[in-house]
Short mmCIF file of C-alpha atoms and ligand atoms in Angstrom, two decimals:
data_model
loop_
_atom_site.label_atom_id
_atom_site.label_comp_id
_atom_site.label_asym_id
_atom_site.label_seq_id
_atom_site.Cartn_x
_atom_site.Cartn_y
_atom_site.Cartn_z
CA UNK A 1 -28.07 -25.96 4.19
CA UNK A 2 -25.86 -23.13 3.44
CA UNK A 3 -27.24 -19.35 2.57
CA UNK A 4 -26.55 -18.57 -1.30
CA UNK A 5 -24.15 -15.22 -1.21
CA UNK A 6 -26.03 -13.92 -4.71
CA UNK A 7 -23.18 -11.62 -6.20
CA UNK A 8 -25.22 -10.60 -9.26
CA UNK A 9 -27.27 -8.43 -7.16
CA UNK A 10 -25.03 -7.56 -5.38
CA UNK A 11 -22.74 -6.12 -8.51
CA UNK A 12 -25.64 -4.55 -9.65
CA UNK A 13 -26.11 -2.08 -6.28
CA UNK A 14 -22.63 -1.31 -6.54
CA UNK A 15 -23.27 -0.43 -10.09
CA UNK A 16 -26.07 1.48 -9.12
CA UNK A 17 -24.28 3.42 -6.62
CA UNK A 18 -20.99 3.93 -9.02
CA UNK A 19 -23.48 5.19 -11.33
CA UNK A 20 -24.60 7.70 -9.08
CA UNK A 21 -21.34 8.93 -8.34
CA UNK A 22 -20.61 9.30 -11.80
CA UNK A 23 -23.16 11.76 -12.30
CA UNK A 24 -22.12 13.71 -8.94
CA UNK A 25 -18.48 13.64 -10.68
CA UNK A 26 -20.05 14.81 -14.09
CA UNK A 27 -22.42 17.39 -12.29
CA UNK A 28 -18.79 18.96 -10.69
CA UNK A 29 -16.94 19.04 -14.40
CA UNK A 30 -15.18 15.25 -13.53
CA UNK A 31 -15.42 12.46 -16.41
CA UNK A 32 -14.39 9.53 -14.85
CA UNK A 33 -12.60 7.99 -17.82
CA UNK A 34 -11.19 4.47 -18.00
CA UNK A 35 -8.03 3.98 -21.02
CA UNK A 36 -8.28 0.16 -21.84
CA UNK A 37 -5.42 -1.51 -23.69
CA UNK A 38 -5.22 -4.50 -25.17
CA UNK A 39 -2.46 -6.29 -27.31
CA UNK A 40 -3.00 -8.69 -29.97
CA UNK A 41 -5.97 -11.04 -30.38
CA UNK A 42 -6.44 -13.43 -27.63
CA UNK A 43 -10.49 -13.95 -27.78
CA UNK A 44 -10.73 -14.21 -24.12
CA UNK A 45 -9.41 -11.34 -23.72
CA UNK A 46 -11.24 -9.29 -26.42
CA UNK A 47 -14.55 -10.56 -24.51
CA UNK A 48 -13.53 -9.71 -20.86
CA UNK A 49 -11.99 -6.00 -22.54
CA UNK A 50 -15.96 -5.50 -24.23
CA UNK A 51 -17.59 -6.63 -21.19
CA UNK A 52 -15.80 -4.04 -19.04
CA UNK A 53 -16.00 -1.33 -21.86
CA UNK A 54 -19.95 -2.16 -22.26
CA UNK A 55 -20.92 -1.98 -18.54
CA UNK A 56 -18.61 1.18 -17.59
CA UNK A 57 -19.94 3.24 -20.65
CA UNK A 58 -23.72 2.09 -19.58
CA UNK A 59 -23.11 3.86 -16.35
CA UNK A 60 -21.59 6.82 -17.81
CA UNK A 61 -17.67 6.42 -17.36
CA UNK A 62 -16.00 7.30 -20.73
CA UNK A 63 -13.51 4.60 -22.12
CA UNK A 64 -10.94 4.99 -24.38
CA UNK A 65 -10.25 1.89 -26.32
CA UNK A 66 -6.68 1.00 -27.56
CA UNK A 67 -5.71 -2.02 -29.54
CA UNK A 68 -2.61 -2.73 -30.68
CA UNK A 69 -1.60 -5.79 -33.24
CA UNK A 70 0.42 -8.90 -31.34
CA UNK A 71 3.61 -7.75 -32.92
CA UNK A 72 3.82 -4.41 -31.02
CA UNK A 73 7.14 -4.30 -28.76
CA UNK A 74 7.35 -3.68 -24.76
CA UNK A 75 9.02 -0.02 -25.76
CA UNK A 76 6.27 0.94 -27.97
CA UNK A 77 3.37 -0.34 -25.09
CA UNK A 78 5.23 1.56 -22.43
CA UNK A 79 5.28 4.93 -24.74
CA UNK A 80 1.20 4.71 -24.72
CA UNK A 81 1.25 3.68 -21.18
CA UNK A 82 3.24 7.07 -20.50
CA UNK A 83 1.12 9.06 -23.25
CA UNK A 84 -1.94 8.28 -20.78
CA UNK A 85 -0.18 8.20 -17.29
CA UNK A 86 0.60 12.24 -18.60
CA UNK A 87 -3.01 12.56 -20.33
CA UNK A 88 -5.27 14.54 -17.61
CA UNK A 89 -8.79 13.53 -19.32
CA UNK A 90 -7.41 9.51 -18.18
CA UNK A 91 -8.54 8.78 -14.77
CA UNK A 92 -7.98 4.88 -14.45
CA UNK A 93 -5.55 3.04 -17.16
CA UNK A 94 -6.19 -1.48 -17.45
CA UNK A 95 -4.12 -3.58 -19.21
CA UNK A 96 -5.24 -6.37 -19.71
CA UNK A 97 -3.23 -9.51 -19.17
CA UNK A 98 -1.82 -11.57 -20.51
CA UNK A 99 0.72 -10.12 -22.79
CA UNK A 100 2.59 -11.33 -25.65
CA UNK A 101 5.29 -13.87 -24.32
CA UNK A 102 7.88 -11.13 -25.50
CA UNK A 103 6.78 -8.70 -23.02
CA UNK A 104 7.61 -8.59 -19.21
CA UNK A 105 3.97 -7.92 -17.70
CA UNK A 106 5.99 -7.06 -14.64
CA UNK A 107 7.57 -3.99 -16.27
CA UNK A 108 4.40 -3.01 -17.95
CA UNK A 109 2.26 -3.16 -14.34
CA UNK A 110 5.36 -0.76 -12.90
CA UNK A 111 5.08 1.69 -15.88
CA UNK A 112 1.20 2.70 -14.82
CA UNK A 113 1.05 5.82 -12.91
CA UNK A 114 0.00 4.31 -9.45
CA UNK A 115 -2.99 6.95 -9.07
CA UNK A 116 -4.10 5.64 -12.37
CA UNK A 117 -3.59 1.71 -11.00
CA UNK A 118 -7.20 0.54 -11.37
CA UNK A 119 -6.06 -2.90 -11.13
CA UNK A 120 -4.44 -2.36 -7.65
CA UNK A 121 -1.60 -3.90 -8.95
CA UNK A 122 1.51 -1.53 -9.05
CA UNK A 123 4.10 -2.31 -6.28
CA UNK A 124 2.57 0.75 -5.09
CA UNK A 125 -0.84 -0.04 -4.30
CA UNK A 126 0.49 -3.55 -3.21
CA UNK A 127 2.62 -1.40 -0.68
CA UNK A 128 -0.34 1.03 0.55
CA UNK A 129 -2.29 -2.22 1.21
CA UNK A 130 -0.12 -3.84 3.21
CA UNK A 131 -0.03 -0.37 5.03
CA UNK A 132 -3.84 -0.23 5.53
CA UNK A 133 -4.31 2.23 2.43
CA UNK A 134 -7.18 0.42 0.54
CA UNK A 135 -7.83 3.79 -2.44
CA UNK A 136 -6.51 1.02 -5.45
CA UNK A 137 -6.78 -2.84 -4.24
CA UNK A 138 -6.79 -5.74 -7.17
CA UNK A 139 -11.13 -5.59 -7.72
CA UNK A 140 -11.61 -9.40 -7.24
CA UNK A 141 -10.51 -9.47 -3.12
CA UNK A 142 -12.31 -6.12 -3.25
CA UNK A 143 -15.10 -7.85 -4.09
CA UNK A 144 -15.50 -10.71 -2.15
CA UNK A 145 -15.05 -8.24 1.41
CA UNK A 146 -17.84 -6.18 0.06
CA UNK A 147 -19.68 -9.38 -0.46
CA UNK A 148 -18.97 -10.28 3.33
CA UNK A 149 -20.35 -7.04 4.55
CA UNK A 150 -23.27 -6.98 2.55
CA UNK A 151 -24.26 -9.99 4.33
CA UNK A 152 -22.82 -9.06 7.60
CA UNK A 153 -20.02 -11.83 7.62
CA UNK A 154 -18.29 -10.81 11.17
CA UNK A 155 -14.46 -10.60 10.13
CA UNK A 156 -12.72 -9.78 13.41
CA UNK A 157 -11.01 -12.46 15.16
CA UNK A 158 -12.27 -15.14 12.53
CA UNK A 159 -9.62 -17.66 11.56
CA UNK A 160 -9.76 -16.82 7.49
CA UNK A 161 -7.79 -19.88 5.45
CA UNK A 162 -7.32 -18.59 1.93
CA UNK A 163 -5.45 -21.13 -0.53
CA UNK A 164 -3.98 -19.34 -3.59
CA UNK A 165 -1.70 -16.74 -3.05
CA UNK A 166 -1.86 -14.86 -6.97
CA UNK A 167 -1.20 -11.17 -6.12
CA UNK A 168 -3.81 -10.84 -8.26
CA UNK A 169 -6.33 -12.72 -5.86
CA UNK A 170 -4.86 -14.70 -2.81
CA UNK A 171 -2.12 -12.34 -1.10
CA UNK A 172 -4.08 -8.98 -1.24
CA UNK A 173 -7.49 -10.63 0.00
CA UNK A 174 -4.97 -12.12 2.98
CA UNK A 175 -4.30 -8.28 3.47
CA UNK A 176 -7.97 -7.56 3.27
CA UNK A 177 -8.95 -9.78 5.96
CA UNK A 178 -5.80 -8.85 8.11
CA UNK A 179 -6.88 -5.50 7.83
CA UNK A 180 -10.36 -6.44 9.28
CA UNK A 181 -8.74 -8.53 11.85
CA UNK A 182 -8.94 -11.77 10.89
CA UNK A 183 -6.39 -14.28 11.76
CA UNK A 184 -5.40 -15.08 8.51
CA UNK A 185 -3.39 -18.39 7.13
CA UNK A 186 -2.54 -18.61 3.44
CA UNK A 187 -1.92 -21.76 1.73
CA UNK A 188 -0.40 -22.83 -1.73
CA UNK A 189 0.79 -25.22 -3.52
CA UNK A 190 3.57 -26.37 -0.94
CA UNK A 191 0.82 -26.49 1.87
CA UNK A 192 0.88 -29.68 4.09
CA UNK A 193 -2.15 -31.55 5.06
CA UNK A 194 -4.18 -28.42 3.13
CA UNK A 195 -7.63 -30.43 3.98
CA UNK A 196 -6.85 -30.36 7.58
CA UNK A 197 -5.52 -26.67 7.56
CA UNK A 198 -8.78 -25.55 5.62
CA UNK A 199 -11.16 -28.13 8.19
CA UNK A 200 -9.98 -24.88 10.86
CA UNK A 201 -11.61 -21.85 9.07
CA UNK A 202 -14.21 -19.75 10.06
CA UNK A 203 -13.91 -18.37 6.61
CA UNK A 204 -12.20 -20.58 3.81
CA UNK A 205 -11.41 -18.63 0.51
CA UNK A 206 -10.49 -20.68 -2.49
CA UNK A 207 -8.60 -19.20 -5.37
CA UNK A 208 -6.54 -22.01 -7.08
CA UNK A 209 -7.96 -22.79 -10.59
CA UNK A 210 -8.83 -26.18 -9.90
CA UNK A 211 -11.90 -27.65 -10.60
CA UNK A 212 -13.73 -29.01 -7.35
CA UNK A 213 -10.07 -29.38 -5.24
CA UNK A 214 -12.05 -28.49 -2.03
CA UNK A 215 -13.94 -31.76 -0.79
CA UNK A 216 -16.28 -31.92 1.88
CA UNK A 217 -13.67 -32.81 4.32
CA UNK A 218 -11.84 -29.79 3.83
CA UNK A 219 -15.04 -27.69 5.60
CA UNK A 220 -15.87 -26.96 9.13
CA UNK A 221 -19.40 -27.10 9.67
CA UNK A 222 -20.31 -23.40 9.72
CA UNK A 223 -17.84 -22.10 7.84
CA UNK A 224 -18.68 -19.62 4.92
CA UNK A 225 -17.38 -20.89 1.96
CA UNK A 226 -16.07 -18.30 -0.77
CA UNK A 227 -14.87 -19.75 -3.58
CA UNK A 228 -12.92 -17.86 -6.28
CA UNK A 229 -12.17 -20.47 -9.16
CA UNK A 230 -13.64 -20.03 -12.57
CA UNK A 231 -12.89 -23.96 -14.29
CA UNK A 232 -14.68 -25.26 -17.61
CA UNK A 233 -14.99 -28.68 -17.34
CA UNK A 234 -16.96 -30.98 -20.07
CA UNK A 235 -19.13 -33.34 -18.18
CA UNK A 236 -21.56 -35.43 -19.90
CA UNK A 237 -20.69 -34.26 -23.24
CA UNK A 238 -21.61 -30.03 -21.63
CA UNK A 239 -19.32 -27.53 -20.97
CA UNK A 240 -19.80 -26.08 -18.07
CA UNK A 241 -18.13 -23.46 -15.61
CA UNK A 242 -17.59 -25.04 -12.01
CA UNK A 243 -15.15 -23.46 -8.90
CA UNK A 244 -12.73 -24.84 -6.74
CA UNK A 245 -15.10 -26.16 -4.43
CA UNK A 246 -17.45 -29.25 -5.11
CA UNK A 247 -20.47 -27.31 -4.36
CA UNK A 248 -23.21 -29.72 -3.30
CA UNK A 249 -21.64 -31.24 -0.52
CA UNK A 250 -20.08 -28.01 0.84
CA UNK A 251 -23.53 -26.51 0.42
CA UNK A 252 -24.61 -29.18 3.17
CA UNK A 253 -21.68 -28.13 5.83
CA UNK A 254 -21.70 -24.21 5.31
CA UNK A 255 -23.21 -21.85 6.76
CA UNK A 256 -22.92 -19.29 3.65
CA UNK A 257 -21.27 -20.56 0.42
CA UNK A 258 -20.94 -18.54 -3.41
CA UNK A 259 -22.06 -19.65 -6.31
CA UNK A 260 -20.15 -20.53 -9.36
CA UNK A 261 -21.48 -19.02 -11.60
CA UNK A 262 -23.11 -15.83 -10.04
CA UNK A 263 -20.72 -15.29 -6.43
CA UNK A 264 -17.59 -13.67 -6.87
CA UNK A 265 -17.19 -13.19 -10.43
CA UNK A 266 -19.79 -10.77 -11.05
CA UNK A 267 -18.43 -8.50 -8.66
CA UNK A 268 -15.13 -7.97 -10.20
CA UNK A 269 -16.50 -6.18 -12.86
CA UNK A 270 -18.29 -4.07 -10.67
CA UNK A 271 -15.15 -2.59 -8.57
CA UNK A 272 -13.04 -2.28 -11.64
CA UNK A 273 -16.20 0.31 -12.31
CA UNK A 274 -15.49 1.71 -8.26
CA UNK A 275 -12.30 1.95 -8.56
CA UNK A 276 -12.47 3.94 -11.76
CA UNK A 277 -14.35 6.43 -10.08
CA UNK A 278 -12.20 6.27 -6.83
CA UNK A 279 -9.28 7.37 -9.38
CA UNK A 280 -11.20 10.09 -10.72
CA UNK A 281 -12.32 11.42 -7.33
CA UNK A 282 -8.83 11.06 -5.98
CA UNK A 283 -7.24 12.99 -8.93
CA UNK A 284 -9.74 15.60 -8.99
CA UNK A 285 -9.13 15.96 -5.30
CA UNK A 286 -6.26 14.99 -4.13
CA UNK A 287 -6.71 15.30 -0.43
P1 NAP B 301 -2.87 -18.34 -10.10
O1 NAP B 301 -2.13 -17.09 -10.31
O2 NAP B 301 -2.65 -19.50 -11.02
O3 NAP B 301 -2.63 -18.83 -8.60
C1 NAP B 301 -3.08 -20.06 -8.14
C2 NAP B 301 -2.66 -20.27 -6.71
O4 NAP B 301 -3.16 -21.55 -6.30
C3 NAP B 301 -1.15 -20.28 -6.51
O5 NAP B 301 -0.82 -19.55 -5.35
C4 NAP B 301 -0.82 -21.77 -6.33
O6 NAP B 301 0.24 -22.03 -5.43
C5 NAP B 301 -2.10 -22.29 -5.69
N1 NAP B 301 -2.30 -23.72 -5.96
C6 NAP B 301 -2.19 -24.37 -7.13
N2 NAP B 301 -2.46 -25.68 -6.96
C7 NAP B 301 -2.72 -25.85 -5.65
C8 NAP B 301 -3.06 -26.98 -4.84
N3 NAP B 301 -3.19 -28.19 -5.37
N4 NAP B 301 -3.23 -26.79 -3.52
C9 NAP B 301 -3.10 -25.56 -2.97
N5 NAP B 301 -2.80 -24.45 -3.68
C10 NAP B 301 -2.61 -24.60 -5.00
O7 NAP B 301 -4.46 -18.09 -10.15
P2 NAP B 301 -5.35 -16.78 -9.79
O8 NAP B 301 -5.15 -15.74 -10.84
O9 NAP B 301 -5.22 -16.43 -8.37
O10 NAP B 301 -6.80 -17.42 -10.04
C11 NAP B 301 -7.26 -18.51 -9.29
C12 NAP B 301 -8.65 -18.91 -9.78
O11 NAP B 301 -9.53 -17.81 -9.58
C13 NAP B 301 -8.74 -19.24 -11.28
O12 NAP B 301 -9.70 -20.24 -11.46
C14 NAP B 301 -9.20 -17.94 -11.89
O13 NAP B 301 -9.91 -18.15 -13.10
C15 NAP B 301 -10.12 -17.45 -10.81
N6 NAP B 301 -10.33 -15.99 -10.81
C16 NAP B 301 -11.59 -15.56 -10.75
C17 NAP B 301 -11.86 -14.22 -10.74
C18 NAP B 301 -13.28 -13.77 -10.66
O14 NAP B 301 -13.59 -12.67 -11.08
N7 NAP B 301 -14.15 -14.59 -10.07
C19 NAP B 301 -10.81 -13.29 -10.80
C20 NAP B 301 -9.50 -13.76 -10.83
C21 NAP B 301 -9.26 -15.13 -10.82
P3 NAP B 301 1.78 -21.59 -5.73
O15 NAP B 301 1.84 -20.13 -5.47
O16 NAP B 301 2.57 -22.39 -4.76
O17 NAP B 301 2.04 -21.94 -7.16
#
């Protein structure tokens, strides 16, 4: 029976240590300060925008809240985006996605000042990563290495399958695991015999947004099992939040699997908060 990787408490030592740095930064005249922007009045998004807001002001990073109504244009987005890049109080700037269908989210992730990238998503930081320069990587891969190390998941020369390649998720966590000298395959949607390519990892990493597409057959006995998806399914008349993976009976092969709920997801949160404070230290000092 597999170990449970708990990323609750997990998130909430790398709170704890954020926090502390926070006060360090405060104690030396830095206020980490995190400018969130959101457009129009998706309730998904509202919720995900509070929950970040709530947990980086209970730690002491100051957020700046801006909403703007649905029918704001690209132009007039990109003159607040600039307003902040240019504001020295801003350390990190999130947009949160999606957009409006009339705006390119492409043009809107370029127009963030790449120091201010907390996201890890400006061609940028993509480019620093593939270079080995981790300061802003997307929080969710950030997540799930410091999930590994906490529990001491040797990396190097471990055959790492991740299917999903989102550069929000699959290609930078592939980068991640190169970096730490993995040998690292990455699957999608055009993958052949995907079962039998995921059957050879030491460390398979799901991030599709399929409910329970990983069977049993797909894992090695061993393997650790980190699985990314966030699904709501209604079974039995409940709503309920499952992964990728179909837990039970990859529970029985793994050696170490994640939760859904409780694995990855709550430690995105928590580097959105790290990486907020990695901006501020970086501005503050630049070298
Ligand atoms: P995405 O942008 O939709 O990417 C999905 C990836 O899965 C694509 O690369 C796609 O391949 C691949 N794919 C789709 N169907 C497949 C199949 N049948 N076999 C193999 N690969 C397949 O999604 P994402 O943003 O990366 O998110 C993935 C999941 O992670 C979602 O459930 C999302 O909610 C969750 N997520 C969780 C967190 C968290 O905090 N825990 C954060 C972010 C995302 P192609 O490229 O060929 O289309």
């Amino acid at each position: 029976m597999a170990q449970l990787i708990d990323g609750k408490k997990v998130a909430e030592r790398v709170i704890a240590e954020v926090q502390a740095e926070v006060k360090t930064l405060k104690k030396n005249g830095v206020v980490p300060t995190l400018a969130v922007v959101l457009v129009g009045n998706d309730p998904a998004s509202r919720i995900y925008v509070s929950n970040k807001e709530r947990k980086a002001k209970q730690i002491g990073i100051e957020t700046r809240e801006h909403v703007l109504p649905e029918s704001t244009s690209e132009s007039e987005l990109l003159v607040l985006v600039d307003q902040l890049n240019r504001d020295n109080k801003v350390s990190g700037i999130l947009v949160q996605f999606p957009l409006p269908k009339h705006m390119n989210e492409d043009h809107v992730r370029e127009a963030i000042a790449p120091e201010k990238d907390v996201d890890g998503l400006h061609p940028v930081n993509q480019g620093k990563l593939l270079s080995g320069d981790e300061t802003l990587v997307p929080c969710t891969p950030r997540g799930i290495i410091r999930l590994l190390d906490e529990y001491h998941i040797e990396l190097k020369g471990k055959h790492a399958v991740v299917i999903g390649r989102s550069a929000l998720v699959g290609k930078p966590l592939a980068h991640l695991l190169l970096n730490r000298h993995a040998t690292v395959t990455l699957c999608h949607s055009r993958t052949r015999h995907l079962h039998e390519m995921a059957a050879q990892a030491d460390l398979l990493c799901v991030a599709v947004g399929k409910s329970r597409l990983v069977k049993e057959n797909f894992i090695k006995k061993g393997a650790v099992v980190i699985d990314i998806g966030i699904n709501r399914i209604t079974e039995n008349g409940k709503i309920k939040v499952v992964g990728d993976v179909d837990f039970e009976p990859a529970e029985k092969k793994a050696s170490f699997i994640t939760p859904v709920p409780g694995g990855v997801g709550p430690m995105t949160i928590a580097m959105l908060l790290l990486n907020t404070v990695n901006a501020a230290k970086k501005q503050a000092m630049p070298r």
